[in-house]
Structures are given as structure tokens and as C-alpha cells.
Short mmCIF file of C-alpha atoms (C1' of nucleotides) in Angstrom, two decimals:
data_model
loop_
_atom_site.label_atom_id
_atom_site.label_comp_id
_atom_site.label_asym_id
_atom_site.label_seq_id
_atom_site.Cartn_x
_atom_site.Cartn_y
_atom_site.Cartn_z
CA MET A 1 3.76 -10.93 20.13
CA GLY A 2 6.45 -13.35 19.65
CA PRO A 3 7.05 -15.30 16.58
CA VAL A 4 5.04 -18.44 16.36
CA ILE A 5 6.12 -21.33 14.33
CA GLY A 6 4.25 -22.74 11.46
CA MET A 7 1.27 -21.79 9.45
CA THR A 8 -0.53 -23.28 6.59
CA PRO A 9 -2.16 -21.22 3.96
CA ASP A 10 -5.23 -23.36 3.84
CA LYS A 11 -6.88 -22.68 7.08
CA ARG A 12 -10.08 -21.62 5.52
CA ALA A 13 -12.06 -24.56 6.68
CA GLU A 14 -10.84 -24.24 10.16
CA THR A 15 -11.74 -20.71 10.97
CA PRO A 16 -15.13 -19.12 11.17
CA GLY A 17 -14.24 -16.42 8.72
CA ALA A 18 -12.84 -18.80 6.25
CA GLU A 19 -15.75 -18.94 3.90
CA LYS A 20 -15.97 -15.23 3.80
CA VAL A 21 -12.41 -14.71 2.90
CA ALA A 22 -12.32 -17.59 0.55
CA GLY A 23 -14.44 -15.57 -1.77
CA LEU A 24 -11.94 -12.83 -1.67
CA SER A 25 -9.26 -15.09 -2.87
CA GLN A 26 -11.07 -15.16 -6.14
CA ILE A 27 -10.49 -11.51 -6.43
CA TYR A 28 -6.85 -12.01 -5.85
CA LYS A 29 -6.70 -14.72 -8.35
CA MET A 30 -7.51 -12.05 -10.83
CA GLY A 31 -4.01 -10.89 -10.35
CA SER A 32 -1.05 -12.90 -11.31
CA LEU A 33 1.69 -13.75 -9.00
CA PRO A 34 3.89 -10.84 -8.33
CA GLU A 35 6.84 -12.26 -10.04
CA ALA A 36 4.81 -13.56 -12.86
CA VAL A 37 3.43 -10.18 -13.58
CA ASP A 38 6.55 -8.31 -12.94
CA ALA A 39 8.82 -10.55 -14.81
CA ALA A 40 6.78 -12.23 -17.45
CA ARG A 41 4.76 -9.47 -18.90
CA PRO A 42 7.15 -6.64 -19.25
CA LYS A 43 10.11 -8.78 -19.97
CA ALA A 44 8.32 -10.66 -22.66
CA THR A 45 7.59 -7.41 -24.32
CA LEU A 46 11.07 -6.24 -23.89
CA VAL A 47 12.52 -9.31 -25.40
CA ASP A 48 10.35 -8.77 -28.39
CA SER A 49 11.71 -5.32 -28.70
CA GLU A 50 15.23 -6.44 -28.94
CA SER A 51 15.26 -6.32 -32.67
CA ALA A 52 14.50 -2.66 -32.57
CA ASP A 53 17.52 -1.78 -30.55
CA ASP A 54 19.47 -0.70 -33.54
CA GLU A 55 16.92 1.87 -34.42
CA LEU A 56 17.29 3.94 -31.39
CA THR A 57 15.59 7.02 -32.53
CA ASN A 58 12.53 5.56 -34.07
CA LEU A 59 9.27 5.35 -32.27
CA ASN A 60 9.21 1.63 -31.89
CA TRP A 61 10.20 1.87 -28.32
CA LEU A 62 7.17 3.99 -27.76
CA HIS A 63 4.98 1.27 -29.10
CA GLU A 64 6.72 -1.19 -26.95
CA SER A 65 6.23 0.95 -23.96
CA THR A 66 2.66 1.41 -24.96
CA ASN A 67 2.27 -2.30 -24.79
CA LEU A 68 3.89 -2.28 -21.45
CA LEU A 69 1.67 0.42 -20.20
CA THR A 70 -1.31 -1.35 -21.54
CA ASN A 71 -0.35 -4.34 -19.55
CA PHE A 72 -0.15 -2.20 -16.50
CA SER A 73 -3.30 -0.36 -17.11
CA LEU A 74 -5.50 -3.26 -16.44
CA GLY A 75 -5.80 -2.58 -12.81
CA ASN A 76 -5.07 -5.16 -10.26
CA GLU A 77 -4.85 -7.94 -12.71
CA GLY A 78 -1.73 -6.54 -14.07
CA LEU A 79 -0.24 -5.27 -10.94
CA PRO A 80 2.56 -6.93 -9.19
CA ILE A 81 0.84 -7.17 -5.94
CA VAL A 82 2.92 -8.76 -3.33
CA SER A 83 0.49 -9.47 -0.66
CA PRO A 84 0.33 -11.48 2.47
CA LEU A 85 -2.82 -12.80 1.03
CA TYR A 86 -0.76 -15.05 -1.02
CA ASP A 87 0.75 -16.27 2.10
CA ILE A 88 -2.50 -16.82 3.77
CA GLU A 89 -4.63 -17.99 0.96
CA GLY A 90 -1.78 -19.94 -0.33
CA ASP A 91 -3.54 -21.07 -3.44
CA ASP A 92 -1.26 -19.31 -5.73
CA VAL A 93 1.90 -19.85 -3.94
CA PRO A 94 3.63 -22.96 -4.99
CA SER A 95 6.71 -22.12 -3.04
CA PHE A 96 5.20 -22.93 0.29
CA GLY A 97 6.51 -26.01 1.80
CA SER A 98 4.20 -27.32 4.39
CA SER A 99 7.19 -28.16 6.42
CA CYS A 100 8.11 -24.59 7.01
CA TYR A 101 4.66 -23.27 6.90
CA GLN A 102 2.36 -24.85 9.31
CA ASN A 103 -0.70 -23.37 10.75
CA PRO A 104 -0.12 -20.64 13.24
CA GLU A 105 -3.60 -19.36 12.82
CA LYS A 106 -4.89 -22.72 13.76
CA LYS A 107 -2.54 -22.67 16.62
CA SER A 108 -3.56 -19.21 17.48
CA ALA A 109 -7.02 -20.31 18.39
CA THR A 110 -5.58 -20.77 21.80
CA SER A 111 -2.42 -18.77 21.61
CA LYS A 112 -1.49 -15.37 20.41
CA PRO A 113 -1.15 -14.86 16.70
CA PRO A 114 2.39 -14.64 15.40
CA TYR A 115 1.73 -11.29 13.83
CA SER A 116 1.99 -7.86 15.25
CA PHE A 117 -1.14 -5.79 15.28
CA SER A 118 0.22 -3.81 12.39
CA LEU A 119 0.47 -6.92 10.30
CA LEU A 120 -2.89 -8.17 11.41
CA ILE A 121 -4.45 -4.93 10.36
CA TYR A 122 -2.52 -4.98 7.15
CA MET A 123 -3.73 -8.45 6.34
CA ALA A 124 -7.27 -7.59 7.25
CA ILE A 125 -7.25 -4.59 4.99
CA GLU A 126 -5.56 -6.43 2.20
CA HIS A 127 -8.20 -9.09 2.39
CA SER A 128 -10.92 -6.63 1.79
CA PRO A 129 -11.99 -6.25 -1.81
CA ASN A 130 -11.59 -2.51 -1.72
CA LYS A 131 -8.41 -2.63 0.29
CA CYS A 132 -9.94 -0.59 3.01
CA LEU A 133 -11.97 -1.47 6.03
CA PRO A 134 -13.69 0.21 8.91
CA VAL A 135 -12.33 -0.55 12.31
CA LYS A 136 -15.22 -2.76 13.06
CA GLU A 137 -14.49 -4.98 10.12
CA ILE A 138 -10.87 -5.12 11.04
CA TYR A 139 -11.96 -6.39 14.40
CA SER A 140 -14.18 -8.93 12.73
CA TRP A 141 -11.50 -10.13 10.40
CA ILE A 142 -9.03 -10.56 13.19
CA LEU A 143 -11.60 -12.31 15.30
CA ASN A 144 -12.51 -14.63 12.50
CA ARG A 145 -8.97 -15.41 11.67
CA PHE A 146 -7.64 -15.54 15.17
CA PRO A 147 -10.19 -16.83 17.61
CA TYR A 148 -7.66 -16.15 20.26
CA PHE A 149 -8.96 -12.64 20.42
CA ALA A 150 -12.46 -13.82 21.10
CA THR A 151 -11.37 -14.81 24.55
CA ALA A 152 -8.64 -12.24 24.89
CA PRO A 153 -9.21 -9.17 26.99
CA THR A 154 -10.82 -6.36 25.08
CA GLY A 155 -7.68 -4.36 25.21
CA TRP A 156 -6.66 -5.73 21.85
CA LYS A 157 -9.23 -3.55 20.17
CA ASN A 158 -7.66 -0.60 21.77
CA SER A 159 -4.36 -1.80 20.42
CA VAL A 160 -5.81 -2.10 16.97
CA ARG A 161 -7.10 1.42 17.08
CA HIS A 162 -3.89 2.57 18.59
CA ASN A 163 -1.99 1.01 15.73
CA LEU A 164 -4.27 2.46 13.13
CA SER A 165 -3.83 5.90 14.52
CA LEU A 166 -0.18 5.75 15.28
CA ASN A 167 1.13 3.69 12.47
CA LYS A 168 1.73 5.71 9.38
CA CYS A 169 1.25 2.63 7.29
CA PHE A 170 -2.43 3.06 7.75
CA GLN A 171 -4.38 5.89 6.32
CA LYS A 172 -7.84 6.99 7.11
CA VAL A 173 -10.32 7.50 4.35
CA GLU A 174 -13.56 9.25 4.90
CA LYS A 175 -16.38 6.83 4.36
CA SER A 176 -18.57 9.24 2.56
CA HIS A 177 -19.75 12.77 2.58
CA GLY A 178 -22.99 11.86 4.22
CA LYS A 179 -21.84 9.42 6.81
CA VAL A 180 -25.42 8.56 7.44
CA ASN A 181 -24.75 5.11 8.72
CA GLY A 182 -21.98 3.94 10.88
CA LYS A 183 -19.26 5.77 12.65
CA GLY A 184 -15.71 6.27 11.77
CA SER A 185 -13.80 5.98 8.61
CA LEU A 186 -12.32 3.40 6.38
CA TRP A 187 -8.74 2.47 6.89
CA CYS A 188 -6.39 1.70 4.08
CA VAL A 189 -2.81 0.70 3.80
CA ASP A 190 -0.68 3.45 2.46
CA PRO A 191 0.82 1.95 -0.70
CA GLU A 192 4.09 3.61 0.10
CA TYR A 193 4.38 1.41 3.11
CA LYS A 194 3.24 -1.81 1.62
CA PRO A 195 6.75 -2.93 0.83
CA ASN A 196 7.67 -2.25 4.41
CA LEU A 197 4.78 -4.23 5.68
CA MET A 198 5.63 -6.97 3.30
CA GLN A 199 9.14 -6.87 4.57
CA ALA A 200 7.87 -7.11 8.10
CA LEU A 201 5.68 -9.98 7.12
CA LYS A 202 8.55 -11.69 5.47
CA LYS A 203 10.44 -11.49 8.67
CA GLN A 204 7.95 -13.87 10.15
CA PRO A 205 9.65 -17.23 10.32
CA PHE A 206 6.94 -18.95 8.37
CA SER A 207 6.35 -16.27 5.84
CA SER A 208 6.45 -17.05 2.19
CA ALA A 209 9.23 -14.62 1.62
CA SER A 210 7.80 -13.96 -1.74
CA SER A 211 10.28 -12.02 -3.67
CA GLN A 212 9.87 -8.36 -3.98
CA SER A 213 10.79 -7.42 -7.39
CA VAL A 214 10.80 -4.04 -8.88
CA SER A 215 7.61 -3.39 -10.63
CA LEU A 216 7.11 -1.29 -13.63
CA SER A 217 4.51 1.25 -12.89
CA PRO A 218 3.04 3.42 -15.56
CA HIS A 219 4.64 6.40 -13.97
CA TYR A 220 7.92 4.65 -13.89
CA LEU A 221 7.68 3.78 -17.53
CA SER A 222 6.47 7.22 -18.23
CA SER A 223 9.56 8.61 -16.60
CA VAL A 224 11.65 6.45 -18.84
CA LEU A 225 9.74 7.71 -21.82
CA LYS A 226 10.17 11.27 -20.76
CA GLN A 227 13.84 10.77 -20.16
CA ASN A 228 14.18 9.47 -23.64
CA GLN A 229 12.25 12.47 -24.85
CA VAL A 230 14.65 14.80 -23.15
CA GLN A 231 17.55 12.99 -24.66
CA THR A 232 15.98 13.31 -28.04
CA LEU A 233 15.49 17.01 -27.45
CA LYS A 234 19.10 17.34 -26.52
CA GLY A 235 19.98 15.69 -29.74
CA GLU A 236 21.25 12.66 -27.95
CA LYS A 237 20.35 9.20 -28.93
CA PRO A 238 17.64 8.08 -26.61
CA LEU A 239 18.23 4.77 -25.02
CA PRO A 240 16.13 1.96 -26.25
CA LEU A 241 13.41 1.36 -23.80
CA LYS A 242 14.81 -1.96 -22.84
CA THR A 243 18.18 -0.47 -22.05
CA ALA A 244 16.66 2.47 -20.30
CA LEU A 245 14.57 0.24 -18.16
CA GLN A 246 17.49 -1.94 -17.35
CA LYS A 247 19.49 1.08 -16.45
CA LYS A 248 16.84 2.31 -14.11
CA ARG A 249 16.31 -1.12 -12.76
CA SER A 250 19.95 -1.35 -11.97
CA TYR A 251 19.23 0.97 -9.12
CA GLY A 252 17.14 -1.83 -7.84
CA ASN A 253 14.29 -1.29 -5.51
CA ALA A 254 15.84 1.88 -4.41
CA PHE A 255 14.49 3.48 -7.48
CA ASN A 256 10.95 2.58 -6.97
CA HIS A 257 10.47 1.51 -3.45
CA PRO A 258 11.29 3.85 -0.67
CA SER A 259 11.26 0.93 1.64
CA ALA A 260 13.86 -0.71 -0.43
CA ILE A 261 15.92 2.37 -0.13
CA ARG A 262 15.80 1.93 3.52
CA LEU A 263 16.63 -1.68 3.28
CA GLN A 264 19.56 -1.08 1.11
CA GLU A 265 20.74 2.13 2.52
CA SER A 266 19.44 1.80 5.96
CA ASP A 267 22.60 2.92 7.55
CA SER A 268 22.92 6.19 5.85
CA LEU A 269 19.28 6.93 6.03
CA ALA A 270 18.77 5.87 9.52
CA THR A 271 21.17 8.45 10.75
CA SER A 272 19.27 11.19 9.08
CA ILE A 273 15.98 10.20 10.47
CA ASP A 274 14.38 11.76 13.41
CA PRO A 275 13.61 8.81 15.61
CA LYS A 276 10.59 10.49 16.99
CA GLU A 277 9.07 10.72 13.58
CA ASP A 278 10.17 7.32 12.70
CA HIS A 279 7.51 5.21 14.15
CA ASN A 280 6.73 1.95 12.61
CA TYR A 281 8.47 0.65 9.58
CA SER A 282 10.64 3.67 9.38
CA ALA A 283 7.74 5.84 8.66
CA SER A 284 9.59 9.08 8.36
CA SER A 285 12.00 7.80 5.85
CA MET A 286 9.04 6.90 3.81
CA ALA A 287 7.30 10.14 4.48
CA ALA A 288 10.32 12.07 3.45
CA GLN A 289 10.07 10.64 0.02
CA ARG A 290 6.40 10.44 -0.10
CA CYS A 291 5.65 13.61 -1.92
CA ALA A 292 8.27 13.02 -4.47
CA SER A 293 7.59 9.41 -4.95
CA ARG A 294 3.87 9.41 -4.69
CA SER A 295 3.64 9.48 -8.41
CA SER A 296 5.94 6.58 -8.79
CA VAL A 297 4.32 4.25 -6.40
CA SER A 298 4.75 0.89 -7.83
CA SER A 299 1.94 -0.94 -6.25
CA LEU A 300 -1.02 0.84 -7.58
CA SER A 301 -3.85 -0.79 -5.85
CA SER A 302 -7.31 0.15 -6.67
CA VAL A 303 -7.42 2.12 -3.52
CA ASP A 304 -4.55 4.21 -4.62
CA GLU A 305 -6.46 5.51 -7.49
CA VAL A 306 -9.75 5.94 -5.82
CA TYR A 307 -8.97 7.43 -2.50
CA GLU A 308 -6.93 10.24 -1.28
CA PHE A 309 -5.54 9.79 2.12
CA ILE A 310 -6.14 11.87 5.14
CA PRO A 311 -2.91 13.08 6.59
CA LYS A 312 -2.69 11.95 10.14
CA SER A 313 -1.10 15.11 11.28
CA SER A 314 -3.98 17.21 10.09
CA HIS A 315 -7.12 17.26 12.07
CA VAL A 316 -9.69 17.48 9.42
CA GLY A 317 -13.16 18.53 10.16
CA SER A 318 -15.98 16.20 9.52
CA ASP A 319 -17.02 18.26 6.57
CA GLY A 320 -13.93 16.94 4.89
CA SER A 321 -13.08 20.39 3.68
CA GLU A 322 -9.46 19.62 3.86
CA GLY A 323 -9.96 15.96 4.00
CA PHE A 324 -10.33 13.62 1.22
CA HIS A 325 -13.12 11.95 -0.41
CA SER A 326 -13.22 8.99 -2.52
CA GLU A 327 -13.77 9.89 -6.06
CA GLU A 328 -16.15 7.10 -6.04
CA ASP A 329 -18.57 7.23 -3.23
CA THR A 330 -18.00 4.41 -0.86
CA ASP A 331 -21.50 4.50 0.50
CA GLY A 332 -22.39 1.51 -1.50
CA ASP A 333 -19.73 -0.43 0.18
CA TYR A 334 -20.43 0.18 3.76
CA GLU A 335 -23.58 1.93 4.38
CA ASP A 336 -26.85 0.17 4.75
CA ASP A 337 -25.01 -2.90 5.59
CA PRO A 338 -27.70 -5.38 6.38
CA LEU A 339 -25.27 -7.84 7.75
CA GLY A 340 -24.15 -5.91 10.69
CA ASP A 341 -21.00 -7.03 12.32
CA SER A 342 -20.05 -9.77 10.02
CA GLY A 343 -20.94 -7.37 7.35
CA TYR A 344 -18.19 -6.33 5.17
CA ALA A 345 -16.40 -9.49 4.34
CA SER A 346 -19.49 -11.54 3.77
CA GLN A 347 -21.20 -8.78 2.00
CA ALA A 348 -18.20 -8.56 -0.17
CA CYS A 349 -18.88 -12.06 -1.36
CA ALA A 350 -22.46 -11.29 -2.03
CA ASP A 351 -21.68 -8.05 -3.71
CA THR A 352 -18.98 -9.40 -5.89
CA SER A 353 -20.62 -8.10 -8.98
CA GLU A 354 -20.87 -4.64 -7.55
CA LYS A 355 -17.28 -4.78 -6.51
CA ARG A 356 -16.30 -5.91 -9.92
CA GLN A 357 -18.12 -3.02 -11.40
CA SER A 358 -16.44 -0.57 -9.11
CA GLY A 359 -13.18 -2.30 -9.84
CA LYS A 360 -13.82 -1.83 -13.49
CA LYS A 361 -14.50 1.81 -12.91
CA MET A 362 -11.24 2.14 -11.08
CA ARG A 363 -9.41 0.38 -13.79
CA LYS A 364 -11.06 2.55 -16.38
CA GLN A 365 -9.95 5.55 -14.48
CA SER A 366 -6.40 4.40 -14.21
CA CYS A 367 -6.49 3.47 -17.86
CA GLN A 368 -7.57 6.96 -18.70
CA GLU A 369 -4.82 8.47 -16.64
CA ILE A 370 -2.26 6.29 -18.27
CA ASP A 371 -3.70 6.98 -21.66
CA GLU A 372 -3.41 10.66 -21.00
CA GLU A 373 0.20 10.28 -20.04
CA LEU A 374 0.84 8.19 -23.06
CA LYS A 375 -0.87 10.67 -25.27
CA GLU A 376 1.17 13.40 -23.75
CA ALA A 377 4.37 11.50 -24.29
CA ALA A 378 3.39 10.41 -27.73
CA GLY A 379 2.25 13.89 -28.56
CA SER A 380 5.56 15.32 -27.56
CA LEU A 381 7.35 12.74 -29.58
CA LEU A 382 5.22 13.36 -32.59
CA HIS A 383 5.76 17.02 -32.08
CA LEU A 384 9.47 16.41 -32.05
CA ALA A 385 9.16 14.25 -35.09
CA GLY A 386 7.23 17.00 -36.77
CA ILE A 387 9.82 19.57 -35.89
CA ARG A 388 12.45 17.27 -37.16
CA THR A 389 10.61 16.75 -40.40
CA CYS A 390 10.08 20.46 -40.78
CA LEU A 391 13.71 21.14 -40.07
CA GLY A 392 14.68 18.47 -42.52
CA SER A 393 12.53 19.88 -45.23
CA LEU A 394 13.71 23.39 -44.46
CA ILE A 395 17.30 22.31 -44.62
CA SER A 396 16.77 20.47 -47.85
CA THR A 397 14.94 23.44 -49.30
CA ALA A 398 17.73 25.71 -48.24
CA LYS A 399 20.25 23.38 -49.75
CA THR A 400 18.49 23.23 -53.05
CA GLN A 401 18.16 26.98 -53.06
CA ASN A 402 21.84 27.30 -52.34
CA GLN A 403 22.64 24.97 -55.16
CA LYS A 404 20.44 26.92 -57.52
CA GLN A 405 22.08 30.16 -56.50
CA ARG A 406 25.49 28.67 -57.03
CA LYS A 407 24.49 27.44 -60.46
CA LYS A 408 23.34 30.90 -61.29
"C1'" DT B 1 23.35 -0.04 28.17
"C1'" DC B 2 20.71 1.84 24.64
"C1'" DG B 3 17.50 2.26 20.96
"C1'" DC B 4 13.78 0.33 18.75
"C1'" DG B 5 9.55 -2.19 17.88
"C1'" DC B 6 5.77 -3.70 19.99
"C1'" DG B 7 1.90 -4.46 23.27
"C1'" DT B 8 -0.92 -2.60 26.67
"C1'" DA B 9 -3.41 0.67 29.33
"C1'" DA B 10 -5.48 4.86 29.96
"C1'" DA B 11 -7.30 9.42 29.26
"C1'" DC B 12 -9.56 12.31 26.41
"C1'" DA B 13 -12.05 14.07 22.28
"C1'" DT B 14 -15.21 13.35 18.62
"C1'" DT B 15 -19.03 11.37 16.29
"C1'" DC B 16 -23.30 9.08 15.91
"C1'" DA C 1 -26.29 9.58 27.56
"C1'" DG C 2 -23.75 5.99 25.96
"C1'" DA C 3 -21.18 3.45 22.68
"C1'" DA C 4 -17.97 3.43 19.01
"C1'" DT C 5 -14.22 5.53 17.12
"C1'" DG C 6 -9.89 8.18 16.90
"C1'" DT C 7 -5.79 10.39 19.09
"C1'" DT C 8 -2.27 10.80 22.22
"C1'" DT C 9 0.71 9.66 26.01
"C1'" DA C 10 3.00 6.64 28.98
"C1'" DC C 11 5.10 2.53 30.44
"C1'" DG C 12 7.10 -2.05 30.26
"C1'" DC C 13 9.17 -5.88 27.78
"C1'" DG C 14 12.09 -8.34 24.53
"C1'" DC C 15 15.57 -8.13 21.20
"C1'" DG C 16 19.72 -6.86 18.71
#
DNA sequence: TCGCGCGTAAACATTC
DNA sequence: AGAATGTTTACGCGCG
């Protein structure tokens, strides 16, 4: 697929699937623009905290970070999602000049879409409310968006499946334990690879090139908190949160985004990568850091918290013994789909309330996790504070006793 | 020229 | 049994 020039975000009215997806844009409007979230929220808090910089050892920074974490515990609304959806929906992207962003999808009614299958799949999945789709719905989305495929040879479906299987960006999620209705699994985008996909999308000549800024994940902040804790334990002055964050941020994306590591250190990394393993979007470089960085994934989509991914290398039995289940049963999402083929997307519109509820559940869950981390961090700090107080009182007691003894 | 990303085709296995 | 789905392999093409 070669690059195709031009694309306008507002092609809803022109494509069959437009109405369906238009509803989804509402969901995305729940979230702020990536930069807005990333920059505005945390930074605003940090600026407020400036006055506390002189009191490095007090717990103010914890409160500040609590505020930060609260901001990030709201689920997708607070997440710095950088998504092609912004590109496509376009509603929230003021930076699009129509001059550089015409309508390739419109064009693609008769010609091939400007996206690779990987990106098409990515977009399809990202458009889904739950950020995961069965193959069939991926087909549907692509067909709706790119009528080209309606007349194209059926081989493209094979290519889609081929991409899903081969591309490490995509992870399979078991639909449900029962699997009563429908075959196959749901496919999600591995959050670790989202930056890579975004990068790939940005490489499209018409892409929005929305900036990819470092996001502050709860885990990331937590790590800052813990680092400060350690410093406190060591008797060192912990850095004010603001400073600590800036320090970590100074490592740029490399700190948080494996993809960014590749982008910035591609040379060094590329040489250490087994090309065989490195399929799309430098998969192995990502995989290498996956275990370690899983907890610091910056783009915590709802899917991240709800599903565990099925490793592609492992052939998991249908019983899912080694496989993964959604903590929340996805049956409600896909099974008993009365709409058949067009099903998921349109159903998504109809089931918005259900989705919202499940979204709330997810957010609740993530909130709880974050709360637990916060509690843990706060607990440790309080513990330290307690120890300090005890030590202080012990020392003062000892001093007074010494003085008394001397007087005697 | 070579490596890489990508598209395509095909064979095969699994599941429903 | 047949269709849908998932996996794997192979090959060719374009690009840097």
C-alpha cells in the first residue's frame, strides 16, 4: 500500500459506517486531547506545588502527587490517549489543515487505502468502545471505512488475519469462558505498541502528527514517589515531586515509551535485535522491555486493565487454562449480537449505556489499584514519619535524661 | 546489493 | 461437512 495523499477527518457522511463510528467519537470526546491532558493537568498541579519546594521533606508532595494520581485515575478521560481516532474523527483536532489533510478514505472508495493493514486494524480496534474487536468486526469496520475492499479480492481478509496473527502489536483476548456464540477471539492493540503504531500512523503524509508527549501514568508517578521514599530512608532529601518528575522526564519518552527508546536509540538497539524476532514495529525491542515496563505503560486504556493478553507464542487451549480471561466477562459485548455482521459498531452505539457502565467499572478498578498504591506509598511515608517521630522523641528523652544525670 | 516492511497467497489446524 | 478463524510459511515488491 503506497501512501495516498490527502484525507479529511470528516468523512462520516460519506461512508456507510460513518454513523456507526460517529457515535464512538462521543466516547473519545470523553477524553481530552493528548497534549491537553498530559500537559495541562499534571503541570497545573505541579505549578501549584512550586511553593512547597522549599519544604522538601514534608508530605506536601505526596498530596500533590495524590492529586496527580487522582487525575489519572479517572480512566480514559484522564488518559493521554494519542489515537488515530483524532485523526480520523478530526473533531478534536484543531491542528488539521484541510490543505494537508484531504480525504483519502473518500478517495479510497475506488483506490487502495493509504494505510497498511496493521494500521487499518489498529484504527478499527481503536474505534471500538472496548478497544477490542473480533475479526469479523474488523472486517466490517474496514469495509465501512474503505469501500475499496468491498470490491477487492477476498485476499485482504486473509491479510488482515495474517497481520493479526503475525503482528505483535495485536493481542488476542479470549471472548469469554463459554464462547457460546461466535467463533474466534477479540483482538486488542497491545498498549506497549501503541506508540509504535502511532508513529507509523504519523509517518503517513497526511497524518495529524499529533505530538507524543510523555504521559504520567500512575505507575510512573508511583515510581517517583517510591524513589523519594527510598531517598528519605537513606536520609537524603527527597526531591520535590516536581523536580523528580522533571528529572525523570528529562529522559524523555525513553523513560516511559519503549517505542520512543527505539526512536531515540534506534541505532544501538537495532543492532542488538534479532531481526527474525523483530517483525513489525520493532516488535522484539518492545518485547524485550515488555515484562519490565508492563507496569509502567503510559497509555492505560480500559482494555489494559480489563484484559490480559494471550501470548502469541503460546498455544493456549480453548479452556483458557493458561490463557487469559477478561476480568469482566465480555459476553455482554459480543455474544447474542442481534445485529449480525454490522453488529459491534452499531450495537456499540445502542449499548452506550452498558458500555459506560462497564467503563465505569474499569475506571473503578483502576482507581482501586491506584488507591492501593497510594495507600501503600502513603503508608510507608507515614510509617517513616512515625519512626522519625519516635526517634525524635527518644532522642529528646535521652537528651533530657543525660542532662538530668549531668545535673546530678 | 541488502535488509526491512508490507502485501499476497497458500496450506494447514482449530473451532463452531 | 463446511465456514470462520488463527497460524505459519513463502514469495515478491518497493524503499532507503
